[in-house]
CSV table of C-alpha atoms and ligand atoms in Angstrom, one decimal:
chain,number,residue,atom,x,y,z
A,1,MET,CA,74.4,119.4,71.1
A,2,SER,CA,75.0,121.5,68.1
A,3,ASN,CA,76.4,120.5,65.0
A,4,GLN,CA,79.1,123.1,65.1
A,5,ARG,CA,80.8,122.1,68.3
A,6,PRO,CA,82.4,118.6,68.6
A,7,ALA,CA,81.1,116.5,71.4
A,8,LEU,CA,83.5,115.9,74.4
A,9,VAL,CA,83.1,113.2,77.0
A,10,VAL,CA,85.6,113.3,79.9
A,11,GLY,CA,85.7,110.9,82.9
A,12,ASN,CA,86.7,112.2,86.3
A,13,TRP,CA,88.0,109.1,88.2
A,14,LYS,CA,88.2,111.1,91.5
A,15,MET,CA,90.3,109.2,94.0
A,16,HIS,CA,89.8,105.8,92.6
A,17,GLY,CA,91.9,103.2,91.0
A,18,ARG,CA,94.9,100.9,91.4
A,19,LEU,CA,97.4,100.2,88.7
A,20,ALA,CA,96.1,96.6,87.8
A,21,GLY,CA,92.6,97.7,87.3
A,22,ASN,CA,93.4,101.0,85.7
A,23,ALA,CA,95.3,99.2,82.9
A,24,VAL,CA,92.3,97.2,82.2
A,25,LEU,CA,89.9,100.1,82.2
A,26,LEU,CA,92.2,102.3,80.2
A,27,GLN,CA,92.9,99.7,77.5
A,28,HIS,CA,89.2,99.0,77.2
A,29,VAL,CA,88.2,102.5,76.8
A,30,ALA,CA,91.1,103.2,74.3
A,31,GLN,CA,89.8,100.2,72.3
A,32,GLY,CA,86.2,101.3,72.3
A,33,ALA,CA,86.9,104.7,71.7
A,34,ARG,CA,88.5,103.7,68.4
A,35,ALA,CA,85.1,103.0,67.1
A,36,LEU,CA,83.9,106.5,67.6
A,37,PRO,CA,83.4,109.1,65.0
A,38,GLN,CA,86.2,111.9,65.0
A,39,ASP,CA,83.7,114.6,66.2
A,40,VAL,CA,83.5,112.8,69.5
A,41,ARG,CA,86.4,113.4,71.7
A,42,VAL,CA,87.1,111.5,74.8
A,43,GLY,CA,89.1,112.2,77.8
A,44,VAL,CA,89.9,110.6,81.3
A,45,CYS,CA,91.2,112.8,84.2
A,46,VAL,CA,93.0,110.4,86.6
A,47,PRO,CA,94.7,110.7,90.0
A,48,PHE,CA,98.2,112.5,89.7
A,49,PRO,CA,100.3,109.2,90.3
A,50,TYR,CA,98.6,107.5,87.3
A,51,LEU,CA,99.4,110.3,84.7
A,52,PRO,CA,102.5,108.2,83.5
A,53,GLN,CA,100.3,105.1,83.2
A,54,ALA,CA,97.6,107.0,81.3
A,55,GLN,CA,100.3,108.4,79.1
A,56,ALA,CA,101.8,104.9,78.3
A,57,LEU,CA,98.5,103.2,77.8
A,58,LEU,CA,96.8,106.0,76.0
A,59,ASP,CA,99.3,107.4,73.6
A,60,GLY,CA,98.4,107.2,70.0
A,61,SER,CA,95.1,106.3,71.0
A,62,PRO,CA,91.8,108.7,70.4
A,63,VAL,CA,91.5,109.1,74.2
A,64,ALA,CA,93.2,112.1,75.9
A,65,TRP,CA,94.3,112.3,79.6
A,66,GLY,CA,94.3,114.9,82.3
A,67,ALA,CA,94.5,115.8,86.1
A,68,GLN,CA,91.8,116.6,88.3
A,69,ASP,CA,93.3,119.6,89.7
A,70,VAL,CA,96.5,121.9,89.7
A,71,SER,CA,98.3,124.1,92.1
A,72,ALA,CA,97.6,127.8,91.8
A,73,HIS,CA,101.3,128.3,92.2
A,74,GLU,CA,104.0,127.9,89.3
A,75,GLN,CA,106.5,126.2,91.4
A,76,GLY,CA,108.1,126.5,95.1
A,77,ALA,CA,107.7,125.4,98.6
A,78,TYR,CA,104.2,124.2,98.4
A,79,THR,CA,104.3,120.8,100.0
A,80,GLY,CA,102.0,118.3,98.5
A,81,GLU,CA,100.9,120.4,95.5
A,82,VAL,CA,101.2,119.6,91.9
A,83,ALA,CA,102.2,122.3,89.3
A,84,ALA,CA,100.2,122.3,85.9
A,85,GLU,CA,103.7,122.1,84.2
A,86,MET,CA,104.1,118.8,85.8
A,87,VAL,CA,101.0,117.4,84.8
A,88,ALA,CA,101.8,118.8,81.2
A,89,GLU,CA,105.1,116.8,81.2
A,90,PHE,CA,103.1,113.7,81.2
A,91,GLY,CA,101.4,114.5,77.7
A,92,ALA,CA,98.1,115.7,79.6
A,93,ALA,CA,95.5,117.6,77.7
A,94,TYR,CA,93.2,118.5,80.6
A,95,ALA,CA,93.0,119.6,84.0
A,96,ILE,CA,89.8,119.9,85.9
A,97,VAL,CA,89.7,123.1,88.1
A,98,GLY,CA,87.1,124.0,90.6
A,99,HIS,CA,85.4,120.7,91.2
A,100,SER,CA,82.6,121.2,93.9
A,101,GLU,CA,84.4,118.6,96.0
A,102,ARG,CA,87.6,120.8,96.0
A,103,ARG,CA,85.5,124.0,96.5
A,104,ALA,CA,83.6,122.3,99.5
A,105,TYR,CA,86.4,120.2,101.0
A,106,HIS,CA,89.6,122.4,100.5
A,107,GLY,CA,87.8,125.9,100.7
A,108,GLU,CA,88.8,126.9,96.9
A,109,SER,CA,87.4,130.4,96.4
A,110,PRO,CA,86.3,131.6,93.0
A,111,GLU,CA,89.7,133.7,92.7
A,112,LEU,CA,91.7,130.7,93.5
A,113,VAL,CA,90.0,128.6,90.8
A,114,ALA,CA,90.5,131.5,88.2
A,115,THR,CA,94.3,131.4,89.1
A,116,LYS,CA,94.4,127.7,88.8
A,117,THR,CA,92.7,128.1,85.4
A,118,GLN,CA,95.5,130.6,84.2
A,119,ARG,CA,98.1,128.2,85.4
A,120,ALA,CA,96.8,125.4,83.4
A,121,LEU,CA,96.4,127.4,80.4
A,122,ALA,CA,99.9,128.8,80.9
A,123,ALA,CA,101.1,125.0,80.8
A,124,GLY,CA,99.3,124.3,77.6
A,125,LEU,CA,96.6,122.4,79.4
A,126,THR,CA,92.7,122.8,78.7
A,127,PRO,CA,91.2,123.7,82.0
A,128,ILE,CA,87.8,122.1,82.5
A,129,VAL,CA,86.3,124.8,85.0
A,130,CYS,CA,83.5,123.3,86.9
A,131,VAL,CA,80.5,125.4,88.3
A,132,GLY,CA,77.3,124.3,90.2
A,133,GLU,CA,74.9,125.2,92.9
A,134,THR,CA,74.1,123.5,96.0
A,135,LEU,CA,70.5,122.3,96.6
A,136,GLU,CA,69.9,125.0,99.1
A,137,GLN,CA,71.0,127.6,96.5
A,138,ARG,CA,68.8,126.2,93.9
A,139,GLU,CA,65.8,126.1,96.2
A,140,ALA,CA,66.7,129.9,97.0
A,141,ASP,CA,66.4,130.5,93.4
A,142,ALA,CA,70.1,131.5,93.3
A,143,THR,CA,71.3,129.1,90.7
A,144,ARG,CA,72.0,131.7,88.1
A,145,ASP,CA,73.9,134.1,90.7
A,146,VAL,CA,76.0,131.3,92.0
A,147,VAL,CA,77.0,129.8,88.7
A,148,GLY,CA,77.2,133.2,87.1
A,149,ALA,CA,79.5,134.4,89.8
A,150,GLN,CA,81.6,131.3,89.5
A,151,LEU,CA,82.2,131.8,85.8
A,152,ASP,CA,82.6,135.4,86.0
A,153,ALA,CA,85.6,135.2,88.4
A,154,VAL,CA,87.4,133.1,86.0
A,155,LEU,CA,86.6,135.2,82.9
A,156,ALA,CA,87.6,138.3,84.5
A,157,VAL,CA,91.3,137.0,84.7
A,158,LEU,CA,91.4,135.9,81.1
A,159,SER,CA,91.6,137.6,77.8
A,160,ALA,CA,88.9,136.7,75.3
A,161,ASP,CA,91.4,134.4,73.3
A,162,ASP,CA,92.4,132.7,76.4
A,163,ALA,CA,88.7,132.1,77.4
A,164,ALA,CA,88.1,130.6,74.1
A,165,ARG,CA,90.4,127.7,75.1
A,166,ILE,CA,88.6,126.6,78.3
A,167,VAL,CA,85.9,124.1,78.8
A,168,VAL,CA,83.3,124.8,81.2
A,169,ALA,CA,81.3,121.9,83.1
A,170,TYR,CA,78.2,122.6,84.9
A,171,GLU,CA,77.7,120.4,87.8
A,172,PRO,CA,74.6,120.8,90.3
A,173,VAL,CA,76.3,119.8,93.5
A,174,TRP,CA,73.2,117.9,94.5
A,175,ALA,CA,73.4,115.8,91.4
A,176,ILE,CA,77.1,114.6,91.8
A,177,GLY,CA,77.4,111.1,92.9
A,178,THR,CA,73.8,111.2,94.2
A,179,GLY,CA,72.0,109.1,91.1
A,180,LYS,CA,69.8,112.0,91.0
A,181,SER,CA,70.6,113.9,87.6
A,182,ALA,CA,69.4,117.3,86.7
A,183,THR,CA,66.6,116.8,84.2
A,184,SER,CA,67.6,117.8,80.7
A,185,GLU,CA,65.4,121.0,80.9
A,186,GLN,CA,67.0,122.1,84.0
A,187,ALA,CA,70.3,121.4,82.7
A,188,GLN,CA,69.8,122.9,79.5
A,189,GLU,CA,68.3,126.2,81.2
A,190,VAL,CA,71.4,126.7,82.9
A,191,HIS,CA,73.8,125.8,80.0
A,192,ALA,CA,72.2,128.5,77.8
A,193,PHE,CA,72.6,131.1,80.7
A,194,LEU,CA,76.3,130.0,80.8
A,195,ARG,CA,76.5,130.2,77.0
A,196,GLU,CA,75.1,133.9,77.0
A,197,ARG,CA,77.7,134.6,79.7
A,198,LEU,CA,80.8,133.3,77.6
A,199,ALA,CA,79.3,135.0,74.5
A,200,ALA,CA,79.2,138.4,76.4
A,201,LYS,CA,83.1,138.0,76.7
A,202,GLY,CA,83.6,137.7,73.1
A,203,ALA,CA,82.3,136.1,69.9
A,204,GLN,CA,85.1,133.5,70.0
A,205,VAL,CA,84.2,132.3,73.5
A,206,ALA,CA,80.6,131.6,72.5
A,207,ASP,CA,81.4,128.3,71.3
A,208,VAL,CA,83.6,127.1,74.2
A,209,PRO,CA,82.3,123.4,75.0
A,210,LEU,CA,79.7,123.3,77.8
A,211,LEU,CA,79.8,119.8,79.5
A,212,TYR,CA,77.0,118.6,82.0
A,213,GLY,CA,78.1,116.6,84.8
A,214,GLY,CA,76.3,115.1,87.7
A,215,SER,CA,74.9,111.4,87.6
A,216,VAL,CA,75.3,110.9,83.9
A,217,LYS,CA,74.6,107.3,83.0
A,218,PRO,CA,74.1,105.3,79.8
A,219,ASP,CA,70.4,105.6,80.2
A,220,ASN,CA,70.0,109.5,80.7
A,221,ALA,CA,72.9,110.7,78.4
A,222,VAL,CA,71.1,110.7,75.2
A,223,GLU,CA,68.4,112.9,76.6
A,224,LEU,CA,70.9,115.2,78.2
A,225,PHE,CA,73.2,115.5,75.1
A,226,ARG,CA,70.2,116.3,72.9
A,227,GLN,CA,69.9,119.8,74.6
A,228,PRO,CA,71.3,122.4,72.2
A,229,ASP,CA,73.8,123.9,74.8
A,230,ILE,CA,75.1,120.7,76.1
A,231,ASP,CA,78.2,119.8,74.3
A,232,GLY,CA,79.0,116.5,76.1
A,233,GLY,CA,79.5,115.3,79.8
A,234,LEU,CA,81.9,115.1,82.7
A,235,ILE,CA,81.4,111.8,84.0
A,236,GLY,CA,82.3,110.6,87.7
A,237,GLY,CA,81.1,107.3,88.8
A,238,ALA,CA,80.1,105.9,85.3
A,239,SER,CA,83.6,106.6,84.1
A,240,LEU,CA,85.2,103.7,86.4
A,241,LYS,CA,83.0,101.3,84.5
A,242,ASP,CA,84.4,100.7,80.7
A,243,ALA,CA,81.1,99.6,79.3
A,244,ASP,CA,79.1,102.4,81.0
A,245,PHE,CA,81.6,105.1,80.0
A,246,LEU,CA,81.8,103.9,76.5
A,247,ALA,CA,78.1,103.7,76.4
A,248,ILE,CA,78.0,107.2,77.3
A,249,CYS,CA,80.5,108.2,74.6
A,250,ALA,CA,78.3,106.2,72.1
A,251,ALA,CA,75.3,108.4,73.1
A,252,ALA,CA,77.2,111.6,72.3
A,253,ALA,CA,78.2,109.9,68.9
A,254,ALA,CA,74.4,109.0,68.2
A,255,VAL,CA,73.3,112.6,69.2
A,256,ALA,CA,76.3,114.3,67.2
A,257,ASP,CA,75.3,112.2,64.2
A,258,SER,CA,71.5,113.0,64.4
A,259,ALA,CA,72.5,116.8,64.7
A,260,SER,CA,74.6,117.0,61.7
B,301,PEP,C1,81.8,114.5,89.1
B,301,PEP,O1,82.3,114.3,90.2
B,301,PEP,O2,82.4,115.2,88.1
B,301,PEP,C2,80.6,113.7,88.4
B,301,PEP,C3,80.0,114.1,87.5
B,301,PEP,O3,80.2,112.8,89.4
B,301,PEP,P1,78.9,111.7,89.0
B,301,PEP,O4,79.0,111.4,87.5
B,301,PEP,O5,79.4,110.3,89.8
B,301,PEP,O6,77.8,112.2,89.6
C-alpha cells in the first residue's frame, strides 16, 4: 500500500443474503466503518434486489454500495438484465464487472467486460474490473499474458481520463473461495505488472486503485496490504461476517497508517 493512494476495501456478497440478515450486517459494517480513518474507503457490492436496502441503511454512513454486474446494453429488450443506469438510481458507487464467476459461468468475453465497463462509467459508477488467471494458466506460466489481455481489452475502449476512473481487482481464480490465497509476493508481482500496464495508458492511470481478491481473511490481510502495489481488497466470503470484514478494513487502516 502506498501512502499516495487511499486504501479501498470492497465486499462482494455474491448471491448471498436475505433482508433480515442483511440489515444486521449492513448496520454493523456502517457502525464499524465510522471508526476508520478517512483514507480507508469501504464498499459493499450486494445482489441487485438489495440495492434499495443498502441505500436506506448506508446513506450518510462512510460505507458506499454497489452491484456485482451491469448489462452491456443501455436499455431495451434484454429480459433479466439490469442496466448500469438502474443501479445508479439507487445511489450506488460501484459495479463489479468481469468477475471470474461471470466469465466462467456466463461466457463473458474480454470485449463484453470492456463494454460493461463503459456502461458503468457512463452511468457515473466506478467499475471494479476483475482480472485473474486459472490454476492451469498459472502453471503454464501464462499469468501475465492472461491478466494483461483481460486488462488491455478494457483499456483499449477507454480514453486515458476514463481509464483513470476505474478500479482493477486482481483475483486469481484458484484463490477465490478456496481458502488458498496467493502469497503476498505472488500478488505483488502481478500487481506491479498491472500497474505498469496502467501507467502505459497515461500518467493519470498509474494510480488506479489495484485491489487483491481471493481468500483475503483477517489473518492474511496485513501481509497482503503491505505490498506497495496492493491498494486494498475485494472480499468475498469474509465480507458476509461483520467482524471479519471490519477486521480486514482495520488491517487496511493499520497498513495505511504505517505507510504515511
Ligand atoms: C470474490 O469472489 O471476489 C472473492 C474474492 O471471494 P473470496 O474472498 O471468498 O475468495
